[in-house]
Amino acid sequence: METEIELKFFVSPEFSSQLLRKIADAKILQQSRRQLGNVYFDTPDQILRQHDIGLRVRRYDDVFVQTLKTAGRVVAGLHQRPEYNAEISGTAPDLSLHPADAWPETVDVAAVQQQLTPLFSTDFERQQWLIAMPDGSQIELAFDQGEVSANDQSNPICEVELELKSGQTDALFTLARDLCSDGGMRLGNLSKAARGYRLAAGYLGDAVKPLGFVPVQESDSIESLFVRTLEHALDHWHYHEQIFAERLELPALQEIYQALCLIRQTLSLFGSMIPRRASALLRQELNWLEGELDWIDEYLSIERLLADKGYALKKLNARKAIVKQLKARKDELPEDEAVMTLLESSRYCGLLLDLSRWILSRGWQPFLDDKARERLAGSVKGFADTVLAKSWQELEESFPQARQLSRADYLDQQPRLQRNLLSGICLAGLYEEERRASFRLPWLDLLQGIEDLRQLEPIRALQELQEDEEDRRQVAKWLQRKEESLIHAMDQSRQIGIEQAPYWP
């Protein structure tokens, strides 16, 4: 068995010339160019896929190699998977060639062998270089161009893969950082096999989904929770980046923004143990990316106001003028092409690589003293109780029960409410689900109310631009009615939230 450790990138066909320039001065130990044909197998009910197992037969020249890849992990494009290889005499797989302990206990290997059928194929040309890195590590660099095919349909393949053949994982990131310095690369979490399964199933892509709770257990240490939360946020980020790249859905970009917020909140939550200087460069780049994406809420607000030809504005005499003005403002915001340029930029790719490397190498460890190490090794439950108690105190101070809050008050407190709910995303998995859900519900309702309130801001910005004084007055009254209705509902959610009993001890 080998453990395959590699980084995958999606690129354009034109990237090949850029790649050749980048490796011109590298120490090349071997290089080759060959056509590879691969057939992937599974049972009709996809037993292998259900266990995150991939089975393929690869043909090159007159050699056939059967490969079994079992469940691994992916962190920001770094794939780590156990791999078993065996040379065979033809295209028909023989599962007996792999050791028994390669299979999960729940898999009946003999039964699977009887049911195996080809599902899809990948055929591509591979340019390959074995590169010697300055630290002595050896990395196999591959540029693949071709297609994945299933059911008389096909999708193009154009990828760069970096596989660690010997040495340190850090060398992978060093080479990747150099290759992406001119842009044009996007970290990939979808393997060729995953794309083939999609094509075979006629699957059109994943759905946008909200940020879920971090999987955490009381037996976890504080440091393991820190790592789990960062990886959870990165998974959410990368999952939605792929959705945007495939379908240009702006809600997917909004979820990337949520993942960024969770990462920043995580760094803050653990700040008493992990010094800020340990993540200073990462936080600088996270701040940059947040700034690049801070237009999303405004864009979505305008889209909702323009839906059904501006139906939400039907009672306004200046509806046509406002719709025109909203469209003009929308046109000033970044377009899909600009977003894709960002996602393929050197700085964006570098941020993902640096964040992944920081997590995998435990980049905060050199900044810790003995006291911090001892605390990070401690029980997560006591830490969670303390953090959530402080979070609750902050909510009570931000949304006091006895005080009437204005529109400006609610808008000002939105970031604080979001941070506290993100703390729950990180820690609430330790507690009883029903009590947790009951406690969070009114605060989630309150956050939704504030977001609905903020969606009126594009109209407020246009109010004084209306030429007719009567139109300006009408817009002001329309805004006032909307705001009063929303604030009334938010006041109720706030009162319910304050009266809730905490779900932690």
Short mmCIF file of C-alpha atoms in Angstrom, two decimals:
data_model
loop_
_atom_site.label_atom_id
_atom_site.label_comp_id
_atom_site.label_asym_id
_atom_site.label_seq_id
_atom_site.Cartn_x
_atom_site.Cartn_y
_atom_site.Cartn_z
CA MET A 1 0.00 0.00 0.00
CA GLU A 2 1.06 3.56 -0.72
CA THR A 3 -0.46 6.79 0.56
CA GLU A 4 -1.03 9.12 -2.32
CA ILE A 5 -0.45 12.75 -1.28
CA GLU A 6 -1.18 15.24 -4.01
CA LEU A 7 -2.47 18.67 -4.91
CA LYS A 8 -4.88 19.03 -7.82
CA PHE A 9 -5.56 22.17 -9.84
CA PHE A 10 -8.01 23.03 -12.60
CA VAL A 11 -6.38 25.05 -15.40
CA SER A 12 -7.06 26.12 -18.98
CA PRO A 13 -5.44 24.45 -22.01
CA GLU A 14 -3.31 27.57 -22.47
CA PHE A 15 -1.70 26.99 -19.08
CA SER A 16 0.76 24.52 -20.60
CA SER A 17 3.05 27.26 -21.93
CA GLN A 18 2.99 29.01 -18.54
CA LEU A 19 3.81 25.70 -16.87
CA LEU A 20 6.80 25.08 -19.13
CA ARG A 21 8.18 28.52 -18.33
CA LYS A 22 7.78 27.90 -14.61
CA ILE A 23 9.70 24.62 -14.57
CA ALA A 24 12.39 25.68 -17.06
CA ASP A 25 14.92 26.15 -14.26
CA ALA A 26 13.78 23.20 -12.12
CA LYS A 27 15.94 20.13 -11.65
CA ILE A 28 14.13 17.54 -13.80
CA LEU A 29 15.02 13.94 -12.99
CA GLN A 30 12.64 12.32 -15.51
CA GLN A 31 10.04 13.41 -18.01
CA SER A 32 7.57 11.66 -20.28
CA ARG A 33 4.49 12.08 -22.44
CA ARG A 34 1.94 9.30 -22.84
CA GLN A 35 -1.69 8.56 -23.57
CA LEU A 36 -3.58 7.07 -20.62
CA GLY A 37 -6.85 5.22 -20.88
CA ASN A 38 -8.74 4.48 -17.66
CA VAL A 39 -11.94 2.52 -17.04
CA TYR A 40 -13.63 2.88 -13.64
CA PHE A 41 -15.72 0.06 -12.20
CA ASP A 42 -18.42 -0.31 -9.58
CA THR A 43 -21.53 -2.38 -8.88
CA PRO A 44 -24.93 -1.27 -10.23
CA ASP A 45 -25.85 0.05 -6.77
CA GLN A 46 -22.38 1.65 -6.41
CA ILE A 47 -21.23 -0.18 -3.31
CA LEU A 48 -17.66 1.07 -3.82
CA ARG A 49 -18.77 4.67 -4.16
CA GLN A 50 -20.81 4.37 -0.97
CA HIS A 51 -17.60 3.45 0.86
CA ASP A 52 -15.57 6.20 -0.84
CA ILE A 53 -13.58 3.60 -2.79
CA GLY A 54 -12.38 4.04 -6.34
CA LEU A 55 -11.47 1.13 -8.63
CA ARG A 56 -9.89 1.65 -12.04
CA VAL A 57 -7.90 -0.17 -14.65
CA ARG A 58 -5.34 2.04 -16.40
CA ARG A 59 -3.83 1.22 -19.77
CA TYR A 60 -0.58 2.68 -21.06
CA ASP A 61 1.43 1.12 -23.86
CA ASP A 62 0.73 -2.60 -23.43
CA VAL A 63 0.56 -2.50 -19.63
CA PHE A 64 -2.63 -2.71 -17.53
CA VAL A 65 -2.56 -1.57 -13.90
CA GLN A 66 -5.45 -2.03 -11.51
CA THR A 67 -5.69 0.64 -8.78
CA LEU A 68 -7.81 0.64 -5.65
CA LYS A 69 -8.10 3.94 -3.76
CA THR A 70 -9.77 3.87 -0.36
CA ALA A 71 -11.25 6.63 1.78
CA GLY A 72 -8.90 9.51 2.57
CA ARG A 73 -9.19 13.21 3.26
CA VAL A 74 -9.07 16.43 1.30
CA VAL A 75 -7.98 19.73 2.84
CA ALA A 76 -8.09 22.69 0.44
CA GLY A 77 -7.06 20.63 -2.56
CA LEU A 78 -4.52 18.38 -0.78
CA HIS A 79 -5.66 14.81 -1.36
CA GLN A 80 -4.41 12.05 0.94
CA ARG A 81 -5.65 8.56 0.04
CA PRO A 82 -4.35 5.03 0.56
CA GLU A 83 -3.66 3.44 -2.84
CA TYR A 84 -3.14 -0.20 -3.87
CA ASN A 85 -1.74 -1.09 -7.30
CA ALA A 86 -1.43 -4.42 -9.12
CA GLU A 87 -0.45 -5.24 -12.69
CA ILE A 88 -3.06 -7.33 -14.52
CA SER A 89 -3.27 -9.02 -17.91
CA GLY A 90 -6.31 -7.23 -19.34
CA THR A 91 -9.15 -4.81 -18.64
CA ALA A 92 -11.17 -7.07 -16.31
CA PRO A 93 -10.53 -6.26 -12.60
CA ASP A 94 -9.42 -8.97 -10.17
CA LEU A 95 -10.15 -7.85 -6.59
CA SER A 96 -8.21 -10.76 -5.10
CA LEU A 97 -5.00 -8.98 -6.06
CA HIS A 98 -5.49 -6.47 -3.24
CA PRO A 99 -4.90 -7.37 0.44
CA ALA A 100 -7.93 -8.26 2.53
CA ASP A 101 -7.28 -5.45 5.01
CA ALA A 102 -7.64 -2.89 2.21
CA TRP A 103 -11.40 -3.43 2.29
CA PRO A 104 -13.89 -2.21 4.91
CA GLU A 105 -15.33 -5.07 6.95
CA THR A 106 -18.83 -4.28 5.65
CA VAL A 107 -17.85 -4.96 2.02
CA ASP A 108 -18.40 -8.48 0.66
CA VAL A 109 -15.49 -8.56 -1.79
CA ALA A 110 -16.58 -11.76 -3.54
CA ALA A 111 -20.07 -10.38 -4.11
CA VAL A 112 -18.66 -7.11 -5.43
CA GLN A 113 -16.38 -9.01 -7.84
CA GLN A 114 -19.39 -10.75 -9.36
CA GLN A 115 -21.30 -7.50 -9.90
CA LEU A 116 -18.54 -5.24 -11.22
CA THR A 117 -19.38 -3.30 -14.35
CA PRO A 118 -17.64 -0.41 -16.18
CA LEU A 119 -19.27 2.94 -15.33
CA PHE A 120 -17.17 5.56 -17.10
CA SER A 121 -13.77 6.18 -18.65
CA THR A 122 -11.14 8.87 -18.68
CA ASP A 123 -8.82 9.28 -21.62
CA PHE A 124 -6.13 11.93 -21.59
CA GLU A 125 -2.60 12.82 -22.57
CA ARG A 126 -0.29 13.18 -19.60
CA GLN A 127 2.88 15.26 -19.67
CA GLN A 128 4.88 14.30 -16.64
CA TRP A 129 8.02 15.57 -14.91
CA LEU A 130 9.79 14.25 -11.81
CA ILE A 131 11.20 17.29 -10.05
CA ALA A 132 13.92 17.35 -7.39
CA MET A 133 13.21 20.06 -4.82
CA PRO A 134 15.95 21.98 -2.97
CA ASP A 135 15.14 20.14 0.29
CA GLY A 136 15.67 16.76 -1.39
CA SER A 137 11.98 15.96 -1.85
CA GLN A 138 10.83 14.55 -5.18
CA ILE A 139 7.54 15.65 -6.71
CA GLU A 140 5.80 14.27 -9.77
CA LEU A 141 4.21 17.08 -11.79
CA ALA A 142 1.56 16.04 -14.32
CA PHE A 143 -0.39 18.08 -16.85
CA ASP A 144 -3.45 16.15 -18.07
CA GLN A 145 -5.60 17.04 -21.09
CA GLY A 146 -8.45 14.89 -22.37
CA GLU A 147 -11.99 13.96 -21.38
CA VAL A 148 -14.13 11.91 -19.02
CA SER A 149 -16.88 9.93 -20.78
CA ALA A 150 -20.05 8.13 -19.72
CA ASN A 151 -23.37 7.34 -21.39
CA ASP A 152 -22.32 8.92 -24.70
CA GLN A 153 -21.53 12.18 -22.93
CA SER A 154 -18.18 13.76 -22.10
CA ASN A 155 -16.59 16.56 -20.11
CA PRO A 156 -13.14 18.03 -20.71
CA ILE A 157 -10.16 17.31 -18.47
CA CYS A 158 -7.49 19.97 -18.06
CA GLU A 159 -5.65 19.59 -14.77
CA VAL A 160 -2.30 19.90 -13.07
CA GLU A 161 -1.43 17.39 -10.36
CA LEU A 162 1.49 17.52 -7.95
CA GLU A 163 2.19 14.21 -6.20
CA LEU A 164 4.75 13.78 -3.44
CA LYS A 165 6.91 10.79 -4.35
CA SER A 166 9.40 11.22 -1.48
CA GLY A 167 10.26 13.80 1.13
CA GLN A 168 8.21 16.43 2.93
CA THR A 169 4.61 17.51 2.28
CA ASP A 170 5.74 21.09 2.67
CA ALA A 171 7.65 20.75 -0.61
CA LEU A 172 4.34 20.25 -2.44
CA PHE A 173 3.12 23.63 -1.22
CA THR A 174 6.41 25.30 -2.07
CA LEU A 175 6.21 24.11 -5.68
CA ALA A 176 2.48 24.87 -5.90
CA ARG A 177 3.08 28.40 -4.61
CA ASP A 178 5.65 28.96 -7.33
CA LEU A 179 3.43 27.56 -10.09
CA CYS A 180 0.43 29.72 -9.14
CA SER A 181 2.38 32.97 -8.84
CA ASP A 182 1.05 34.18 -12.22
CA GLY A 183 -2.53 32.99 -11.66
CA GLY A 184 -4.57 30.71 -13.89
CA MET A 185 -4.82 27.84 -11.37
CA ARG A 186 -7.73 26.86 -9.15
CA LEU A 187 -7.41 24.24 -6.43
CA GLY A 188 -9.62 21.25 -7.16
CA ASN A 189 -11.42 18.97 -4.73
CA LEU A 190 -13.16 16.92 -7.44
CA SER A 191 -11.11 14.03 -8.74
CA LYS A 192 -11.51 12.63 -12.24
CA ALA A 193 -13.35 9.70 -10.68
CA ALA A 194 -15.81 11.99 -8.88
CA ARG A 195 -16.51 13.81 -12.13
CA GLY A 196 -17.00 10.47 -13.89
CA TYR A 197 -19.51 9.29 -11.29
CA ARG A 198 -21.42 12.53 -11.75
CA LEU A 199 -21.50 12.13 -15.50
CA ALA A 200 -22.57 8.49 -15.28
CA ALA A 201 -25.44 9.43 -12.96
CA GLY A 202 -26.53 12.44 -15.00
CA TYR A 203 -25.84 14.54 -11.91
CA LEU A 204 -25.91 18.27 -12.61
CA GLY A 205 -24.02 19.41 -9.54
CA ASP A 206 -24.27 20.00 -5.82
CA ALA A 207 -26.80 22.27 -4.14
CA VAL A 208 -25.90 25.35 -2.13
CA LYS A 209 -26.23 24.51 1.57
CA PRO A 210 -25.94 26.48 4.80
CA LEU A 211 -22.97 26.16 7.10
CA GLY A 212 -23.51 23.14 9.34
CA PHE A 213 -22.31 22.41 12.87
CA VAL A 214 -18.72 21.31 13.38
CA PRO A 215 -18.55 17.58 14.23
CA VAL A 216 -17.11 17.53 17.75
CA GLN A 217 -17.06 15.09 20.69
CA GLU A 218 -16.39 15.61 24.40
CA SER A 219 -13.29 13.42 24.08
CA ASP A 220 -11.73 15.94 21.67
CA SER A 221 -9.01 18.25 22.89
CA ILE A 222 -9.30 22.00 22.42
CA GLU A 223 -6.61 21.87 19.74
CA SER A 224 -8.39 19.11 17.82
CA LEU A 225 -11.57 21.23 17.88
CA PHE A 226 -9.56 24.15 16.50
CA VAL A 227 -8.33 21.98 13.62
CA ARG A 228 -11.76 20.43 13.00
CA THR A 229 -13.37 23.85 12.78
CA LEU A 230 -10.82 25.22 10.32
CA GLU A 231 -11.11 22.10 8.13
CA HIS A 232 -14.92 22.29 8.37
CA ALA A 233 -14.85 25.88 7.14
CA LEU A 234 -12.41 25.02 4.34
CA ASP A 235 -14.59 22.13 3.19
CA HIS A 236 -17.60 24.47 3.04
CA TRP A 237 -15.54 27.06 1.18
CA HIS A 238 -14.18 24.64 -1.41
CA TYR A 239 -17.53 22.89 -1.89
CA HIS A 240 -19.20 26.19 -2.81
CA GLU A 241 -16.29 27.42 -4.90
CA GLN A 242 -16.86 24.41 -7.16
CA ILE A 243 -20.58 25.21 -7.38
CA PHE A 244 -19.84 28.79 -8.41
CA ALA A 245 -17.26 27.67 -10.97
CA GLU A 246 -19.78 25.25 -12.50
CA ARG A 247 -22.99 27.31 -12.39
CA LEU A 248 -22.06 30.89 -11.41
CA GLU A 249 -24.60 30.89 -8.57
CA LEU A 250 -24.09 33.94 -6.37
CA PRO A 251 -25.55 32.26 -3.22
CA ALA A 252 -22.55 29.89 -3.46
CA LEU A 253 -20.24 32.89 -3.26
CA GLN A 254 -22.18 34.06 -0.22
CA GLU A 255 -21.44 30.71 1.46
CA ILE A 256 -17.73 31.16 0.75
CA TYR A 257 -18.02 34.45 2.60
CA GLN A 258 -19.67 32.60 5.52
CA ALA A 259 -16.77 30.14 5.60
CA LEU A 260 -14.32 33.06 5.73
CA CYS A 261 -16.25 34.52 8.66
CA LEU A 262 -16.12 31.17 10.50
CA ILE A 263 -12.34 30.96 10.02
CA ARG A 264 -11.87 34.47 11.38
CA GLN A 265 -14.19 33.79 14.32
CA THR A 266 -12.31 30.57 15.06
CA LEU A 267 -8.99 32.43 15.20
CA SER A 268 -10.64 34.87 17.60
CA LEU A 269 -12.22 32.19 19.82
CA PHE A 270 -8.89 30.45 20.36
CA GLY A 271 -6.93 33.68 20.60
CA SER A 272 -6.28 33.32 24.32
CA MET A 273 -4.14 30.25 23.57
CA ILE A 274 -2.92 30.79 20.00
CA PRO A 275 -1.19 34.19 19.70
CA ARG A 276 -2.36 36.56 17.00
CA ARG A 277 1.13 36.74 15.57
CA ALA A 278 0.87 33.02 14.69
CA SER A 279 -1.85 33.83 12.14
CA ALA A 280 -0.98 37.44 11.29
CA LEU A 281 -0.26 36.87 7.59
CA LEU A 282 -3.28 34.61 7.16
CA ARG A 283 -5.60 37.13 8.81
CA GLN A 284 -4.24 39.84 6.55
CA GLU A 285 -5.10 37.79 3.47
CA LEU A 286 -8.51 36.76 4.87
CA ASN A 287 -9.29 40.44 5.41
CA TRP A 288 -8.29 41.12 1.81
CA LEU A 289 -10.60 38.42 0.46
CA GLU A 290 -13.50 39.56 2.64
CA GLY A 291 -13.05 43.01 1.15
CA GLU A 292 -13.12 41.52 -2.36
CA LEU A 293 -16.45 39.84 -1.59
CA ASP A 294 -18.18 42.51 0.51
CA TRP A 295 -20.46 43.54 -2.38
CA ILE A 296 -22.36 40.24 -2.44
CA ASP A 297 -25.13 41.20 0.00
CA GLU A 298 -25.83 44.42 -1.89
CA TYR A 299 -25.99 42.51 -5.19
CA LEU A 300 -28.43 39.95 -3.79
CA SER A 301 -30.56 42.70 -2.23
CA ILE A 302 -30.84 44.44 -5.58
CA GLU A 303 -31.68 41.14 -7.31
CA ARG A 304 -34.54 40.54 -4.86
CA LEU A 305 -35.87 44.07 -5.35
CA LEU A 306 -35.73 43.63 -9.14
CA ALA A 307 -37.42 40.20 -9.10
CA ASP A 308 -40.59 39.97 -11.17
CA LYS A 309 -39.85 43.32 -12.81
CA GLY A 310 -39.64 45.11 -9.47
CA TYR A 311 -42.90 43.71 -8.09
CA ALA A 312 -41.85 44.56 -4.52
CA LEU A 313 -41.88 48.25 -5.52
CA LYS A 314 -45.30 48.14 -7.22
CA LYS A 315 -46.90 50.72 -4.89
CA LEU A 316 -44.31 53.39 -5.67
CA ASN A 317 -45.03 55.96 -8.38
CA ALA A 318 -41.29 56.15 -9.06
CA ARG A 319 -41.05 52.39 -9.56
CA LYS A 320 -39.78 52.55 -13.15
CA ALA A 321 -37.12 55.14 -12.31
CA ILE A 322 -35.99 53.21 -9.22
CA VAL A 323 -35.81 49.92 -11.17
CA LYS A 324 -33.65 51.64 -13.76
CA GLN A 325 -31.40 53.08 -11.05
CA LEU A 326 -31.12 49.70 -9.31
CA LYS A 327 -30.11 48.04 -12.57
CA ALA A 328 -27.48 50.74 -13.12
CA ARG A 329 -26.06 50.13 -9.63
CA LYS A 330 -26.10 46.37 -10.18
CA ASP A 331 -24.10 46.84 -13.39
CA GLU A 332 -21.41 48.64 -11.37
CA LEU A 333 -20.85 45.57 -9.17
CA PRO A 334 -18.47 42.74 -10.19
CA GLU A 335 -19.64 40.39 -12.94
CA ASP A 336 -19.22 36.62 -13.12
CA GLU A 337 -16.09 36.92 -15.24
CA ALA A 338 -14.44 39.18 -12.66
CA VAL A 339 -15.27 36.70 -9.89
CA MET A 340 -13.77 33.80 -11.82
CA THR A 341 -10.65 35.90 -12.42
CA LEU A 342 -10.44 36.37 -8.64
CA LEU A 343 -10.88 32.63 -7.99
CA GLU A 344 -8.05 31.85 -10.41
CA SER A 345 -5.76 34.63 -9.20
CA SER A 346 -2.36 34.08 -7.64
CA ARG A 347 -3.31 35.79 -4.38
CA TYR A 348 -6.50 33.77 -3.92
CA CYS A 349 -4.81 30.46 -4.70
CA GLY A 350 -1.92 31.41 -2.45
CA LEU A 351 -4.28 32.09 0.45
CA LEU A 352 -5.86 28.66 0.14
CA LEU A 353 -2.47 26.98 -0.10
CA ASP A 354 -1.07 28.87 2.88
CA LEU A 355 -4.15 28.16 5.00
CA SER A 356 -4.05 24.48 4.13
CA ARG A 357 -0.31 24.27 4.85
CA TRP A 358 -0.79 26.12 8.17
CA ILE A 359 -3.43 23.60 9.28
CA LEU A 360 -1.57 20.49 8.13
CA SER A 361 1.78 21.56 9.61
CA ARG A 362 0.20 22.97 12.81
CA GLY A 363 1.80 26.31 11.98
CA TRP A 364 0.79 27.82 15.32
CA GLN A 365 2.86 25.36 17.36
CA PRO A 366 6.17 27.30 17.25
CA PHE A 367 4.38 30.32 18.77
CA LEU A 368 3.06 28.46 21.83
CA ASP A 369 4.50 28.43 25.33
CA ASP A 370 4.13 25.48 27.70
CA LYS A 371 1.03 26.95 29.34
CA ALA A 372 -0.73 27.37 25.99
CA ARG A 373 0.17 23.82 24.94
CA GLU A 374 -1.23 22.48 28.18
CA ARG A 375 -4.46 24.42 27.74
CA LEU A 376 -4.86 23.29 24.11
CA ALA A 377 -4.51 19.67 25.24
CA GLY A 378 -7.31 20.14 27.76
CA SER A 379 -10.97 19.15 27.63
CA VAL A 380 -13.11 20.83 25.02
CA LYS A 381 -16.29 20.75 27.12
CA GLY A 382 -15.12 23.17 29.80
CA PHE A 383 -13.77 25.48 27.11
CA ALA A 384 -17.10 25.38 25.25
CA ASP A 385 -19.10 26.13 28.42
CA THR A 386 -16.94 29.17 29.13
CA VAL A 387 -17.02 30.51 25.55
CA LEU A 388 -20.79 30.13 25.21
CA ALA A 389 -21.41 31.78 28.59
CA LYS A 390 -19.37 34.80 27.46
CA SER A 391 -21.20 34.79 24.14
CA TRP A 392 -24.54 34.81 25.94
CA GLN A 393 -23.47 37.74 28.12
CA GLU A 394 -22.49 39.65 24.97
CA LEU A 395 -25.90 38.99 23.41
CA GLU A 396 -27.69 40.24 26.51
CA GLU A 397 -25.63 43.44 26.43
CA SER A 398 -26.07 43.93 22.68
CA PHE A 399 -29.83 43.31 22.64
CA PRO A 400 -31.06 44.42 26.10
CA GLN A 401 -34.60 43.37 26.91
CA ALA A 402 -35.72 46.66 28.40
CA ARG A 403 -34.49 48.99 25.64
CA GLN A 404 -36.23 49.88 22.40
CA LEU A 405 -33.81 49.37 19.50
CA SER A 406 -33.87 51.43 16.33
CA ARG A 407 -33.05 50.47 12.77
CA ALA A 408 -29.50 51.80 13.25
CA ASP A 409 -29.12 49.82 16.50
CA TYR A 410 -30.06 46.55 14.83
CA LEU A 411 -27.82 47.16 11.82
CA ASP A 412 -24.90 48.08 14.08
CA GLN A 413 -25.28 44.86 16.10
CA GLN A 414 -25.54 42.52 13.10
CA PRO A 415 -21.80 41.63 12.99
CA ARG A 416 -21.82 40.84 16.72
CA LEU A 417 -24.87 38.59 16.39
CA GLN A 418 -23.28 36.80 13.43
CA ARG A 419 -20.08 36.20 15.42
CA ASN A 420 -21.99 34.72 18.33
CA LEU A 421 -24.01 32.41 16.09
CA LEU A 422 -20.76 31.29 14.44
CA SER A 423 -19.40 30.42 17.89
CA GLY A 424 -22.43 28.15 18.20
CA ILE A 425 -21.59 26.55 14.84
CA CYS A 426 -18.17 25.71 16.27
CA LEU A 427 -19.23 24.48 19.71
CA ALA A 428 -22.93 23.58 19.78
CA GLY A 429 -22.38 20.03 18.51
CA LEU A 430 -21.41 19.11 22.08
CA TYR A 431 -24.91 19.74 23.39
CA GLU A 432 -28.38 18.24 23.20
CA GLU A 433 -29.88 18.97 19.80
CA GLU A 434 -33.44 19.93 20.78
CA ARG A 435 -32.40 22.44 23.46
CA ARG A 436 -29.73 23.86 21.18
CA ALA A 437 -32.16 24.32 18.29
CA SER A 438 -34.79 25.93 20.54
CA PHE A 439 -32.26 28.42 21.90
CA ARG A 440 -30.78 29.38 18.52
CA LEU A 441 -34.07 29.73 16.63
CA PRO A 442 -35.14 33.22 17.81
CA TRP A 443 -31.61 34.54 17.31
CA LEU A 444 -31.53 33.13 13.78
CA ASP A 445 -34.92 34.77 13.19
CA LEU A 446 -33.50 38.03 14.49
CA LEU A 447 -30.51 37.76 12.16
CA GLN A 448 -32.84 37.12 9.22
CA GLY A 449 -34.86 40.20 10.21
CA ILE A 450 -31.72 42.35 10.25
CA GLU A 451 -30.72 40.98 6.84
CA ASP A 452 -34.22 41.81 5.51
CA LEU A 453 -33.81 45.30 6.97
CA ARG A 454 -30.46 45.70 5.26
CA GLN A 455 -32.02 44.67 1.94
CA LEU A 456 -33.91 47.98 2.00
CA GLU A 457 -30.68 49.97 1.99
CA PRO A 458 -30.41 50.20 -1.83
CA ILE A 459 -33.80 51.95 -1.88
CA ARG A 460 -32.75 54.28 0.94
CA ALA A 461 -29.66 55.22 -1.07
CA LEU A 462 -31.89 56.15 -4.04
CA GLN A 463 -34.55 58.05 -2.07
CA GLU A 464 -32.98 61.49 -2.44
CA LEU A 465 -32.20 60.88 -6.13
CA GLN A 466 -35.88 61.01 -7.08
CA GLU A 467 -36.59 64.29 -8.87
CA ASP A 468 -40.18 64.74 -7.70
CA GLU A 469 -40.64 65.80 -4.06
CA GLU A 470 -43.85 63.79 -3.75
CA ASP A 471 -42.01 60.69 -4.98
CA ARG A 472 -39.33 61.23 -2.33
CA ARG A 473 -41.99 61.49 0.39
CA GLN A 474 -43.72 58.36 -0.88
CA VAL A 475 -40.47 56.39 -0.87
CA ALA A 476 -39.77 57.61 2.69
CA LYS A 477 -43.21 56.44 3.87
CA TRP A 478 -42.77 53.09 2.08
CA LEU A 479 -39.42 52.58 3.81
CA GLN A 480 -40.88 53.58 7.17
CA ARG A 481 -43.74 51.08 6.90
CA LYS A 482 -41.38 48.27 5.89
CA GLU A 483 -38.95 49.09 8.68
CA GLU A 484 -41.63 49.36 11.35
CA SER A 485 -43.03 45.96 10.37
CA LEU A 486 -39.59 44.34 10.42
CA ILE A 487 -38.53 45.99 13.70
CA HIS A 488 -41.78 44.88 15.36
CA ALA A 489 -41.05 41.26 14.37
CA MET A 490 -37.40 41.59 15.42
CA ASP A 491 -38.39 43.00 18.81
CA GLN A 492 -40.51 39.91 19.38
CA SER A 493 -37.67 37.57 18.36
CA ARG A 494 -35.30 39.47 20.63
CA GLN A 495 -37.64 39.16 23.63
CA ILE A 496 -38.09 35.42 23.04
CA GLY A 497 -34.33 34.99 22.66
CA ILE A 498 -33.51 36.80 25.90
CA GLU A 499 -36.04 34.71 27.82
CA GLN A 500 -34.60 31.40 26.59
CA ALA A 501 -32.69 29.21 29.01
CA PRO A 502 -29.13 28.49 27.78
CA TYR A 503 -28.51 24.97 26.50
CA TRP A 504 -25.08 24.71 28.14
CA PRO A 505 -24.53 24.16 31.91
#
